[in-house]
Amino acid sequence: MSRTDGIVATYKMESTSSRDQTEMAESFDFVVIGAGAAGCVLANRLTASGRHSVLLLEAGGEDSSPWIHIPLGYGKHFTNPAVNWLYQSEPQAGAANRRIGQPRGKVLGGSTSINVLLYIRGQHEYYDRWRDLGNAGWGYADVLPYFRKSEDQQRGTDEYHGTGGPLSVSDPPERHPLADAYLAAAEECGYRRNPDFNGAVQEGFGYNQWTIRRGLRSSAATGYLRPARRRANLRVVTRAHATRIVFSGKRATGVDYLRNGVPASATARVEVLVAGGSFNSPQLLQLSGVGPASISQRFGIGVVADLPGVGTNLQDHYAARLVYECTLPTLNDVVGSFPKSVAAALRFAFQRKGFLTMGQSYATGFIRADPAAATPDIQTSISLYSSHSPGDSLHRFSGFTLVARLLRPESRGSVALRSADPLEPPVIAPNYLTSEKDCAVMLAGLKATRRLVESAAMRPHVKREHDPGPACRSDDDLMDYVRMRGGIAYHPVGTCKMGGDAAAVVDERLRVRGLAGLRVVDASIMPTLVSGNTYAPTVMIAEKGADMILEDSAAAS
Ligand SMILES: Cc1cc2nc3c(=O)[nH]c(=O)nc-3n(C[C@H](O)[C@H](O)[C@H](O)COP(=O)(O)OP(=O)(O)OC[C@H]3O[C@@H](n4cnc5c(N)ncnc54)[C@H](O)[C@@H]3O)c2cc1C
């Protein structure tokens, strides 16, 4: 039977099975689990030729809330169970025994529908490091074409940037005096200006670019999935929570899932593609008997493949915030005033400008807090609002926030089953700040960030430091503050890492080691965390993954 015949047969079967889902498993060439950054790319690229049928399962719902598409809406989603898995870490010894909130998108677009919109790919050197760790084809020169392919860069095309791709990248529609002062402060402190963190070098300070198209969020769902949904060979099922990958021997043959709580299943004739993100992908593998045998055995799950690395190697960017009361109006003033909120809404509606079009941070700097570092080890940034913690109500005073993020953490954590119940959140144990080097770089980065505010350029705009406050000066006090009040940049990666060593879960073609018909394609495959943000790199991984999947399936048929 040809592939096209297969698609027709599939669709005949689907219409039967939609009448009686429990009796017959639907059959597709590919079943993709998770419609986030990676899953939306796969759904688009694998259906483009019309030769393959794809089922895309998403545990969350449609991205119909307008607050997903209005950029500033991210502020509403940090704690919104309608679109967010709302995970929590285990108490973290390195963070004053607090549980750290782990928002993850649970909606079409996944985390790209709730993220804070920064477009920063990371340093070239660390893609070369992926290659040097044994992952042929993943050096910077290899991955750059996929970044360019995915991109629709407002500034136009050049050696590093592309246009016409599904992921829109744009400049803030207007400058802001506080961001200008921050950049002037950086120059005063001896740092270079850099108009493009995604160009030849990352180091330096400049305005951010955001994943926004004409004033609206450019998520993976709007960029990649929406145009593909018109294709007859793509079926998207929302409220479909994958509970187990089905195997025949060592070959993955399908997926069991709950559709609105009702059991269903689907068969994959070619491959099952796991794209649930860095917490859910290892959880699903472990639920399916793919992971450390000790975990499977503890929960009475039959071992399909003993892969000790599944769920290990968890990394994220730890972040510390400094909050200032200032003399210029910020978003705090708008949110606290009805007339100003109406004016902001009208500006957004008619001009696509103003605070509603704003990503979380306006300007950023990449610095070497450790002078011995070969490349930047801290990302610092300015946000034009302030609150006690992300997602809380904004302060009543005019305020801004400076953030210092640890770019290349050494601390490593893990994700493991809490129980055999697929609906129960996994145990997330990131082990933040358990490496001495991480603590030293974090502290140096926070101090360097604080120095910016002491500059002539910033001083006139600052009334006082609110957090941690002027009394907090010694290294010990600052480090206590970092542990007690720090958070994360929401970039978990590495839990199904790519590589050739014993802890690797997938090979350089993203195939799960020791099994057939199964790949993991999402942020979890990163061997090490990129020194930037993770949306663009995950899209790149899925663009490259889609090419490899199509090549391998063409070679096999
Ligand atoms: C609050 C926040 C802010 C962020 N800010 C930025 C930023 O400014 N810039 C940036 O570059 N990155 C940012 N990120 C990170 C970026 O969005 C993610 O790295 C990226 O989306 C990861 O892609 P992914 O495909 O691995 O996972 P996700 O995009 O999280 O997608 C996974 C999808 O799989 C679904 N799923 C999971 N398990 C199952 C299952 N069992 N069955 C069916 N479906 C399932 C989920 O519901 C989800 O839709 C942020 C993330 C968050 C949460």
mmCIF file of N, CA, C and O and ligand atoms in Angstrom, residues 32-40 57-60 74 77-78 83-85 87 102-121 211 220 237 239-244 255 257 275-281 283-284 287 360 422 489-493 521-524 526 532-539, ligand 1:
data_model
loop_
_atom_site.group_PDB
_atom_site.id
_atom_site.type_symbol
_atom_site.label_atom_id
_atom_site.label_comp_id
_atom_site.label_asym_id
_atom_site.label_seq_id
_atom_site.Cartn_x
_atom_site.Cartn_y
_atom_site.Cartn_z
ATOM 1 N N VAL A 32 2.441 12.718 17.286
ATOM 2 C CA VAL A 32 3.260 13.698 18.001
ATOM 3 C C VAL A 32 2.573 13.992 19.330
ATOM 4 O O VAL A 32 1.378 14.320 19.359
ATOM 5 N N ILE A 33 3.326 13.897 20.420
ATOM 6 C CA ILE A 33 2.751 14.125 21.756
ATOM 7 C C ILE A 33 3.192 15.485 22.265
ATOM 8 O O ILE A 33 4.373 15.704 22.545
ATOM 9 N N GLY A 34 2.241 16.429 22.346
ATOM 10 C CA GLY A 34 2.525 17.768 22.850
ATOM 11 C C GLY A 34 2.584 18.792 21.732
ATOM 12 O O GLY A 34 3.387 18.663 20.802
ATOM 13 N N ALA A 35 1.721 19.811 21.819
ATOM 14 C CA ALA A 35 1.676 20.862 20.786
ATOM 15 C C ALA A 35 2.333 22.132 21.298
ATOM 16 O O ALA A 35 1.746 23.212 21.279
ATOM 17 N N GLY A 36 3.568 22.010 21.794
ATOM 18 C CA GLY A 36 4.310 23.175 22.241
ATOM 19 C C GLY A 36 5.237 23.656 21.147
ATOM 20 O O GLY A 36 4.961 23.470 19.950
ATOM 21 N N ALA A 37 6.349 24.290 21.556
ATOM 22 C CA ALA A 37 7.298 24.819 20.571
ATOM 23 C C ALA A 37 7.649 23.743 19.553
ATOM 24 O O ALA A 37 7.510 23.923 18.341
ATOM 25 N N ALA A 38 8.095 22.591 20.035
ATOM 26 C CA ALA A 38 8.578 21.562 19.119
ATOM 27 C C ALA A 38 7.435 20.864 18.395
ATOM 28 O O ALA A 38 7.499 20.626 17.184
ATOM 29 N N GLY A 39 6.367 20.522 19.129
ATOM 30 C CA GLY A 39 5.272 19.754 18.529
ATOM 31 C C GLY A 39 4.606 20.504 17.381
ATOM 32 O O GLY A 39 4.233 19.888 16.369
ATOM 33 N N CYS A 40 4.461 21.813 17.506
ATOM 34 C CA CYS A 40 3.826 22.592 16.429
ATOM 35 C C CYS A 40 4.718 22.620 15.190
ATOM 36 O O CYS A 40 4.226 22.536 14.055
ATOM 37 N N LEU A 57 -1.333 15.313 19.560
ATOM 38 C CA LEU A 57 -2.099 15.246 20.809
ATOM 39 C C LEU A 57 -1.643 16.355 21.740
ATOM 40 O O LEU A 57 -0.436 16.500 21.986
ATOM 41 N N GLU A 58 -2.587 17.112 22.274
ATOM 42 C CA GLU A 58 -2.237 18.178 23.210
ATOM 43 C C GLU A 58 -3.103 18.064 24.458
ATOM 44 O O GLU A 58 -4.337 18.038 24.366
ATOM 45 N N ALA A 59 -2.437 18.026 25.604
ATOM 46 C CA ALA A 59 -3.179 17.870 26.868
ATOM 47 C C ALA A 59 -4.035 19.087 27.189
ATOM 48 O O ALA A 59 -5.088 18.977 27.820
ATOM 49 N N GLY A 60 -3.596 20.271 26.766
ATOM 50 C CA GLY A 60 -4.366 21.492 27.041
ATOM 51 C C GLY A 60 -5.395 21.752 25.950
ATOM 52 O O GLY A 60 -5.667 20.895 25.103
ATOM 53 N N TYR A 74 1.064 37.682 29.345
ATOM 54 C CA TYR A 74 1.821 36.654 30.076
ATOM 55 C C TYR A 74 1.702 36.844 31.577
ATOM 56 O O TYR A 74 1.748 35.883 32.340
ATOM 57 N N HIS A 77 -0.788 34.615 33.135
ATOM 58 C CA HIS A 77 -0.722 33.161 32.956
ATOM 59 C C HIS A 77 0.238 32.441 33.900
ATOM 60 O O HIS A 77 0.258 31.215 33.921
ATOM 61 N N PHE A 78 1.034 33.214 34.665
ATOM 62 C CA PHE A 78 1.972 32.541 35.578
ATOM 63 C C PHE A 78 1.245 31.614 36.538
ATOM 64 O O PHE A 78 1.777 30.600 36.975
ATOM 65 N N VAL A 83 -4.273 27.322 31.461
ATOM 66 C CA VAL A 83 -3.272 27.213 30.388
ATOM 67 C C VAL A 83 -1.894 26.797 30.897
ATOM 68 O O VAL A 83 -0.918 26.837 30.148
ATOM 69 N N ASN A 84 -1.801 26.404 32.150
ATOM 70 C CA ASN A 84 -0.495 26.237 32.783
ATOM 71 C C ASN A 84 -0.526 24.980 33.650
ATOM 72 O O ASN A 84 -1.482 24.773 34.419
ATOM 73 N N TRP A 85 0.520 24.155 33.542
ATOM 74 C CA TRP A 85 0.582 22.950 34.380
ATOM 75 C C TRP A 85 0.839 23.316 35.844
ATOM 76 O O TRP A 85 0.605 22.483 36.725
ATOM 77 N N TYR A 87 3.462 23.504 37.774
ATOM 78 C CA TYR A 87 4.296 22.612 38.572
ATOM 79 C C TYR A 87 5.024 23.391 39.664
ATOM 80 O O TYR A 87 5.202 24.601 39.581
ATOM 81 N N GLN A 102 7.092 26.338 38.731
ATOM 82 C CA GLN A 102 7.607 25.915 37.426
ATOM 83 C C GLN A 102 6.477 26.018 36.401
ATOM 84 O O GLN A 102 5.872 25.008 36.025
ATOM 85 N N PRO A 103 6.141 27.230 35.959
ATOM 86 C CA PRO A 103 5.065 27.334 34.974
ATOM 87 C C PRO A 103 5.447 26.625 33.676
ATOM 88 O O PRO A 103 6.607 26.651 33.276
ATOM 89 N N ARG A 104 4.480 25.971 33.051
ATOM 90 C CA ARG A 104 4.657 25.315 31.743
ATOM 91 C C ARG A 104 3.340 25.445 30.997
ATOM 92 O O ARG A 104 2.274 25.159 31.553
ATOM 93 N N GLY A 105 3.387 25.815 29.763
ATOM 94 C CA GLY A 105 2.159 25.992 28.987
ATOM 95 C C GLY A 105 1.411 24.682 28.798
ATOM 96 O O GLY A 105 2.013 23.651 28.487
ATOM 97 N N LYS A 106 0.088 24.736 29.016
ATOM 98 C CA LYS A 106 -0.771 23.567 28.781
ATOM 99 C C LYS A 106 -1.915 24.045 27.883
ATOM 100 O O LYS A 106 -3.038 24.294 28.334
ATOM 101 N N VAL A 107 -1.597 24.195 26.620
ATOM 102 C CA VAL A 107 -2.496 24.850 25.671
ATOM 103 C C VAL A 107 -1.802 24.712 24.308
ATOM 104 O O VAL A 107 -0.593 24.447 24.258
ATOM 105 N N LEU A 108 -2.542 24.886 23.213
ATOM 106 C CA LEU A 108 -1.851 24.872 21.915
ATOM 107 C C LEU A 108 -0.752 25.941 21.929
ATOM 108 O O LEU A 108 -0.985 27.069 22.346
ATOM 109 N N GLY A 109 0.420 25.563 21.475
ATOM 110 C CA GLY A 109 1.572 26.475 21.561
ATOM 111 C C GLY A 109 2.440 26.165 22.770
ATOM 112 O O GLY A 109 3.582 26.606 22.852
ATOM 113 N N GLY A 110 1.883 25.424 23.736
ATOM 114 C CA GLY A 110 2.653 25.053 24.930
ATOM 115 C C GLY A 110 3.189 26.292 25.629
ATOM 116 O O GLY A 110 2.505 27.314 25.748
ATOM 117 N N SER A 111 4.425 26.233 26.066
ATOM 118 C CA SER A 111 5.001 27.358 26.804
ATOM 119 C C SER A 111 5.178 28.582 25.908
ATOM 120 O O SER A 111 5.289 29.701 26.414
ATOM 121 N N THR A 112 5.167 28.417 24.597
ATOM 122 C CA THR A 112 5.319 29.594 23.721
ATOM 123 C C THR A 112 4.044 30.442 23.711
ATOM 124 O O THR A 112 4.058 31.561 23.214
ATOM 125 N N SER A 113 2.946 29.899 24.267
ATOM 126 C CA SER A 113 1.716 30.694 24.376
ATOM 127 C C SER A 113 1.656 31.471 25.686
ATOM 128 O O SER A 113 0.769 32.303 25.867
ATOM 129 N N ILE A 114 2.571 31.180 26.616
ATOM 130 C CA ILE A 114 2.540 31.909 27.896
ATOM 131 C C ILE A 114 3.897 32.520 28.231
ATOM 132 O O ILE A 114 4.078 33.094 29.284
ATOM 133 N N ASN A 115 4.872 32.381 27.337
ATOM 134 C CA ASN A 115 6.210 32.822 27.734
ATOM 135 C C ASN A 115 6.346 34.338 27.644
ATOM 136 O O ASN A 115 5.401 35.035 27.270
ATOM 137 N N VAL A 116 7.525 34.826 28.004
ATOM 138 C CA VAL A 116 7.654 36.277 28.164
ATOM 139 C C VAL A 116 8.382 36.926 26.984
ATOM 140 O O VAL A 116 8.908 38.026 27.092
ATOM 141 N N LEU A 117 8.439 36.211 25.855
ATOM 142 C CA LEU A 117 8.638 36.786 24.509
ATOM 143 C C LEU A 117 10.050 37.174 24.086
ATOM 144 O O LEU A 117 10.232 37.761 23.015
ATOM 145 N N LEU A 118 11.067 36.865 24.871
ATOM 146 C CA LEU A 118 12.422 37.263 24.451
ATOM 147 C C LEU A 118 12.956 36.317 23.384
ATOM 148 O O LEU A 118 12.790 35.098 23.490
ATOM 149 N N TYR A 119 13.618 36.899 22.399
ATOM 150 C CA TYR A 119 14.211 36.087 21.331
ATOM 151 C C TYR A 119 15.724 36.144 21.455
ATOM 152 O O TYR A 119 16.370 37.080 20.990
ATOM 153 N N ILE A 120 16.302 35.162 22.111
ATOM 154 C CA ILE A 120 17.762 35.132 22.280
ATOM 155 C C ILE A 120 18.222 33.678 22.147
ATOM 156 O O ILE A 120 17.827 32.813 22.930
ATOM 157 N N ARG A 121 19.044 33.416 21.154
ATOM 158 C CA ARG A 121 19.383 32.022 20.798
ATOM 159 C C ARG A 121 20.465 31.396 21.668
ATOM 160 O O ARG A 121 20.502 30.171 21.786
ATOM 161 N N THR A 211 9.355 37.976 20.337
ATOM 162 C CA THR A 211 8.644 37.104 19.387
ATOM 163 C C THR A 211 7.212 37.621 19.241
ATOM 164 O O THR A 211 6.258 37.068 19.813
ATOM 165 N N ALA A 220 4.311 29.288 18.753
ATOM 166 C CA ALA A 220 4.459 28.181 17.805
ATOM 167 C C ALA A 220 3.094 27.786 17.243
ATOM 168 O O ALA A 220 2.996 27.287 16.120
ATOM 169 N N VAL A 237 -5.769 16.980 18.193
ATOM 170 C CA VAL A 237 -6.743 16.646 19.232
ATOM 171 C C VAL A 237 -6.313 17.341 20.521
ATOM 172 O O VAL A 237 -5.228 17.075 21.049
ATOM 173 N N ARG A 239 -7.147 18.562 24.640
ATOM 174 C CA ARG A 239 -7.618 17.863 25.858
ATOM 175 C C ARG A 239 -7.302 16.366 25.764
ATOM 176 O O ARG A 239 -8.083 15.523 26.189
ATOM 177 N N ALA A 240 -6.170 16.057 25.127
ATOM 178 C CA ALA A 240 -5.746 14.660 24.920
ATOM 179 C C ALA A 240 -4.429 14.451 25.654
ATOM 180 O O ALA A 240 -3.374 14.905 25.186
ATOM 181 N N HIS A 241 -4.485 13.805 26.780
ATOM 182 C CA HIS A 241 -3.314 13.626 27.645
ATOM 183 C C HIS A 241 -2.723 12.236 27.401
ATOM 184 O O HIS A 241 -3.340 11.221 27.739
ATOM 185 N N ALA A 242 -1.546 12.190 26.791
ATOM 186 C CA ALA A 242 -0.892 10.900 26.531
ATOM 187 C C ALA A 242 -0.485 10.273 27.865
ATOM 188 O O ALA A 242 0.140 10.942 28.704
ATOM 189 N N THR A 243 -0.832 9.018 28.052
ATOM 190 C CA THR A 243 -0.558 8.367 29.338
ATOM 191 C C THR A 243 0.497 7.264 29.224
ATOM 192 O O THR A 243 1.080 6.858 30.220
ATOM 193 N N ARG A 244 0.711 6.782 27.999
ATOM 194 C CA ARG A 244 1.665 5.665 27.849
ATOM 195 C C ARG A 244 2.020 5.506 26.380
ATOM 196 O O ARG A 244 1.141 5.638 25.506
ATOM 197 N N VAL A 255 0.208 5.131 21.026
ATOM 198 C CA VAL A 255 0.079 5.917 22.254
ATOM 199 C C VAL A 255 -1.304 5.688 22.853
ATOM 200 O O VAL A 255 -2.301 5.679 22.123
ATOM 201 N N TYR A 257 -4.025 7.448 25.378
ATOM 202 C CA TYR A 257 -4.247 8.788 25.927
ATOM 203 C C TYR A 257 -5.645 8.906 26.490
ATOM 204 O O TYR A 257 -6.505 8.037 26.268
ATOM 205 N N ALA A 275 7.117 15.163 22.431
ATOM 206 C CA ALA A 275 7.444 16.601 22.457
ATOM 207 C C ALA A 275 6.702 17.271 23.603
ATOM 208 O O ALA A 275 6.114 18.335 23.453
ATOM 209 N N GLY A 276 6.743 16.631 24.771
ATOM 210 C CA GLY A 276 5.975 17.126 25.918
ATOM 211 C C GLY A 276 6.718 18.138 26.769
ATOM 212 O O GLY A 276 6.176 18.645 27.739
ATOM 213 N N GLY A 277 7.975 18.438 26.420
ATOM 214 C CA GLY A 277 8.753 19.392 27.202
ATOM 215 C C GLY A 277 9.585 18.699 28.274
ATOM 216 O O GLY A 277 9.487 17.489 28.499
ATOM 217 N N SER A 278 10.405 19.489 28.965
ATOM 218 C CA SER A 278 11.463 18.916 29.811
ATOM 219 C C SER A 278 10.974 18.239 31.087
ATOM 220 O O SER A 278 11.740 17.513 31.719
ATOM 221 N N PHE A 279 9.736 18.484 31.497
ATOM 222 C CA PHE A 279 9.196 17.741 32.647
ATOM 223 C C PHE A 279 8.337 16.571 32.171
ATOM 224 O O PHE A 279 8.440 15.462 32.678
ATOM 225 N N ASN A 280 7.474 16.823 31.180
ATOM 226 C CA ASN A 280 6.509 15.798 30.795
ATOM 227 C C ASN A 280 7.092 14.711 29.900
ATOM 228 O O ASN A 280 6.630 13.578 29.930
ATOM 229 N N SER A 281 8.101 15.052 29.091
ATOM 230 C CA SER A 281 8.668 14.003 28.230
ATOM 231 C C SER A 281 9.335 12.904 29.056
ATOM 232 O O SER A 281 9.032 11.716 28.863
ATOM 233 N N GLN A 283 8.715 12.175 32.100
ATOM 234 C CA GLN A 283 7.651 11.520 32.874
ATOM 235 C C GLN A 283 6.943 10.468 32.017
ATOM 236 O O GLN A 283 6.733 9.338 32.446
ATOM 237 N N LEU A 284 6.608 10.841 30.776
ATOM 238 C CA LEU A 284 5.888 9.896 29.905
ATOM 239 C C LEU A 284 6.768 8.691 29.566
ATOM 240 O O LEU A 284 6.294 7.548 29.547
ATOM 241 N N LEU A 287 6.781 6.491 32.575
ATOM 242 C CA LEU A 287 5.479 5.805 32.704
ATOM 243 C C LEU A 287 5.375 4.632 31.729
ATOM 244 O O LEU A 287 4.592 3.697 31.938
ATOM 245 N N GLN A 360 8.805 40.708 28.643
ATOM 246 C CA GLN A 360 9.119 40.884 30.065
ATOM 247 C C GLN A 360 10.266 41.863 30.295
ATOM 248 O O GLN A 360 10.225 42.656 31.214
ATOM 249 N N PRO A 422 -0.514 8.743 35.642
ATOM 250 C CA PRO A 422 0.010 9.715 34.676
ATOM 251 C C PRO A 422 -0.500 11.127 34.901
ATOM 252 O O PRO A 422 0.079 12.086 34.386
ATOM 253 N N ALA A 489 14.397 31.441 35.168
ATOM 254 C CA ALA A 489 14.036 32.060 33.882
ATOM 255 C C ALA A 489 13.077 31.169 33.100
ATOM 256 O O ALA A 489 12.749 31.480 31.970
ATOM 257 N N TYR A 490 12.658 30.053 33.677
ATOM 258 C CA TYR A 490 11.693 29.128 33.038
ATOM 259 C C TYR A 490 12.287 28.471 31.795
ATOM 260 O O TYR A 490 11.638 28.377 30.758
ATOM 261 N N HIS A 491 13.534 28.008 31.925
ATOM 262 C CA HIS A 491 14.212 27.362 30.804
ATOM 263 C C HIS A 491 14.686 25.952 31.168
ATOM 264 O O HIS A 491 15.862 25.626 30.963
ATOM 265 N N PRO A 492 13.826 25.083 31.693
ATOM 266 C CA PRO A 492 14.321 23.745 32.031
ATOM 267 C C PRO A 492 14.667 22.965 30.760
ATOM 268 O O PRO A 492 13.919 22.991 29.791
ATOM 269 N N VAL A 493 15.806 22.307 30.779
ATOM 270 C CA VAL A 493 16.236 21.496 29.624
ATOM 271 C C VAL A 493 17.017 20.287 30.138
ATOM 272 O O VAL A 493 17.343 20.192 31.321
ATOM 273 N N VAL A 521 11.762 14.982 20.706
ATOM 274 C CA VAL A 521 12.113 16.203 19.957
ATOM 275 C C VAL A 521 11.555 17.388 20.743
ATOM 276 O O VAL A 521 10.407 17.775 20.573
ATOM 277 N N ASP A 522 12.326 17.929 21.637
ATOM 278 C CA ASP A 522 11.899 19.132 22.376
ATOM 279 C C ASP A 522 13.082 19.659 23.191
ATOM 280 O O ASP A 522 14.223 19.195 23.006
ATOM 281 N N ALA A 523 12.810 20.594 24.101
ATOM 282 C CA ALA A 523 13.906 21.217 24.856
ATOM 283 C C ALA A 523 14.643 20.207 25.729
ATOM 284 O O ALA A 523 15.789 20.461 26.136
ATOM 285 N N SER A 524 14.021 19.087 26.032
ATOM 286 C CA SER A 524 14.653 18.129 26.942
ATOM 287 C C SER A 524 15.888 17.471 26.337
ATOM 288 O O SER A 524 16.683 16.885 27.055
ATOM 289 N N MET A 526 18.406 18.937 24.915
ATOM 290 C CA MET A 526 19.635 19.754 24.957
ATOM 291 C C MET A 526 20.630 19.108 25.927
ATOM 292 O O MET A 526 20.300 18.872 27.091
ATOM 293 N N GLY A 532 21.151 31.564 26.608
ATOM 294 C CA GLY A 532 20.222 32.581 26.132
ATOM 295 C C GLY A 532 18.842 32.176 26.594
ATOM 296 O O GLY A 532 18.667 31.780 27.736
ATOM 297 N N ASN A 533 17.870 32.216 25.712
ATOM 298 C CA ASN A 533 16.516 31.773 26.052
ATOM 299 C C ASN A 533 16.220 30.520 25.225
ATOM 300 O O ASN A 533 16.981 30.195 24.324
ATOM 301 N N THR A 534 15.114 29.839 25.507
ATOM 302 C CA THR A 534 15.016 28.488 24.939
ATOM 303 C C THR A 534 13.921 28.277 23.888
ATOM 304 O O THR A 534 13.824 27.189 23.323
ATOM 305 N N TYR A 535 13.114 29.299 23.599
ATOM 306 C CA TYR A 535 12.081 29.123 22.566
ATOM 307 C C TYR A 535 12.747 28.914 21.198
ATOM 308 O O TYR A 535 12.537 27.884 20.531
ATOM 309 N N ALA A 536 13.553 29.888 20.780
ATOM 310 C CA ALA A 536 14.181 29.778 19.453
ATOM 311 C C ALA A 536 15.022 28.500 19.328
ATOM 312 O O ALA A 536 14.904 27.790 18.312
ATOM 313 N N PRO A 537 15.835 28.144 20.339
ATOM 314 C CA PRO A 537 16.604 26.899 20.201
ATOM 315 C C PRO A 537 15.720 25.655 20.096
ATOM 316 O O PRO A 537 16.061 24.707 19.392
ATOM 317 N N THR A 538 14.565 25.644 20.788
ATOM 318 C CA THR A 538 13.694 24.464 20.704
ATOM 319 C C THR A 538 13.061 24.379 19.312
ATOM 320 O O THR A 538 12.941 23.287 18.731
ATOM 321 N N VAL A 539 12.690 25.521 18.774
ATOM 322 C CA VAL A 539 12.170 25.538 17.400
ATOM 323 C C VAL A 539 13.247 25.038 16.432
ATOM 324 O O VAL A 539 12.975 24.236 15.533
HETATM 325 C C1 LIG B 1 6.622 31.594 31.907
HETATM 326 C C2 LIG B 1 7.621 31.244 30.835
HETATM 327 C C3 LIG B 1 8.403 32.247 30.285
HETATM 328 C C4 LIG B 1 9.323 31.945 29.278
HETATM 329 N N1 LIG B 1 9.969 32.960 28.649
HETATM 330 C C5 LIG B 1 10.716 32.711 27.548
HETATM 331 C C6 LIG B 1 11.247 33.763 26.777
HETATM 332 O O1 LIG B 1 11.026 34.941 27.048
HETATM 333 N N2 LIG B 1 12.006 33.444 25.689
HETATM 334 C C7 LIG B 1 12.279 32.158 25.357
HETATM 335 O O2 LIG B 1 13.000 31.939 24.384
HETATM 336 N N3 LIG B 1 11.776 31.142 26.084
HETATM 337 C C8 LIG B 1 10.976 31.382 27.134
HETATM 338 N N4 LIG B 1 10.400 30.357 27.829
HETATM 339 C C9 LIG B 1 10.772 28.983 27.486
HETATM 340 C C10 LIG B 1 10.184 28.442 26.172
HETATM 341 O O3 LIG B 1 8.859 28.850 25.988
HETATM 342 C C11 LIG B 1 10.296 26.918 26.230
HETATM 343 O O4 LIG B 1 11.665 26.579 26.374
HETATM 344 C C12 LIG B 1 9.789 26.200 25.004
HETATM 345 O O5 LIG B 1 8.439 26.494 24.785
HETATM 346 C C13 LIG B 1 9.971 24.700 25.216
HETATM 347 O O6 LIG B 1 9.395 24.020 24.153
HETATM 348 P P1 LIG B 1 8.961 22.500 24.305
HETATM 349 O O7 LIG B 1 8.372 22.113 22.990
HETATM 350 O O8 LIG B 1 10.092 21.715 24.829
HETATM 351 O O9 LIG B 1 7.845 22.479 25.450
HETATM 352 P P2 LIG B 1 6.504 23.301 25.584
HETATM 353 O O10 LIG B 1 6.506 24.499 24.711
HETATM 354 O O11 LIG B 1 6.287 23.508 27.034
HETATM 355 O O12 LIG B 1 5.388 22.319 25.005
HETATM 356 C C14 LIG B 1 5.073 21.065 25.551
HETATM 357 C C15 LIG B 1 3.612 20.773 25.196
HETATM 358 O O13 LIG B 1 3.344 19.406 25.425
HETATM 359 C C16 LIG B 1 2.082 19.290 26.078
HETATM 360 N N5 LIG B 1 2.107 18.040 26.826
HETATM 361 C C17 LIG B 1 2.922 17.730 27.846
HETATM 362 N N6 LIG B 1 2.688 16.474 28.266
HETATM 363 C C18 LIG B 1 1.709 15.980 27.495
HETATM 364 C C19 LIG B 1 1.041 14.727 27.446
HETATM 365 N N7 LIG B 1 1.357 13.722 28.280
HETATM 366 N N8 LIG B 1 0.068 14.552 26.506
HETATM 367 C C20 LIG B 1 -0.236 15.545 25.632
HETATM 368 N N9 LIG B 1 0.367 16.761 25.654
HETATM 369 C C21 LIG B 1 1.339 16.972 26.566
HETATM 370 C C22 LIG B 1 2.022 20.523 26.950
HETATM 371 O O14 LIG B 1 0.710 20.812 27.369
HETATM 372 C C23 LIG B 1 2.620 21.563 26.030
HETATM 373 O O15 LIG B 1 1.644 22.139 25.192
HETATM 374 C C24 LIG B 1 9.487 30.603 28.849
HETATM 375 C C25 LIG B 1 8.710 29.592 29.405
HETATM 376 C C26 LIG B 1 7.765 29.904 30.377
HETATM 377 C C27 LIG B 1 6.914 28.804 30.959
#
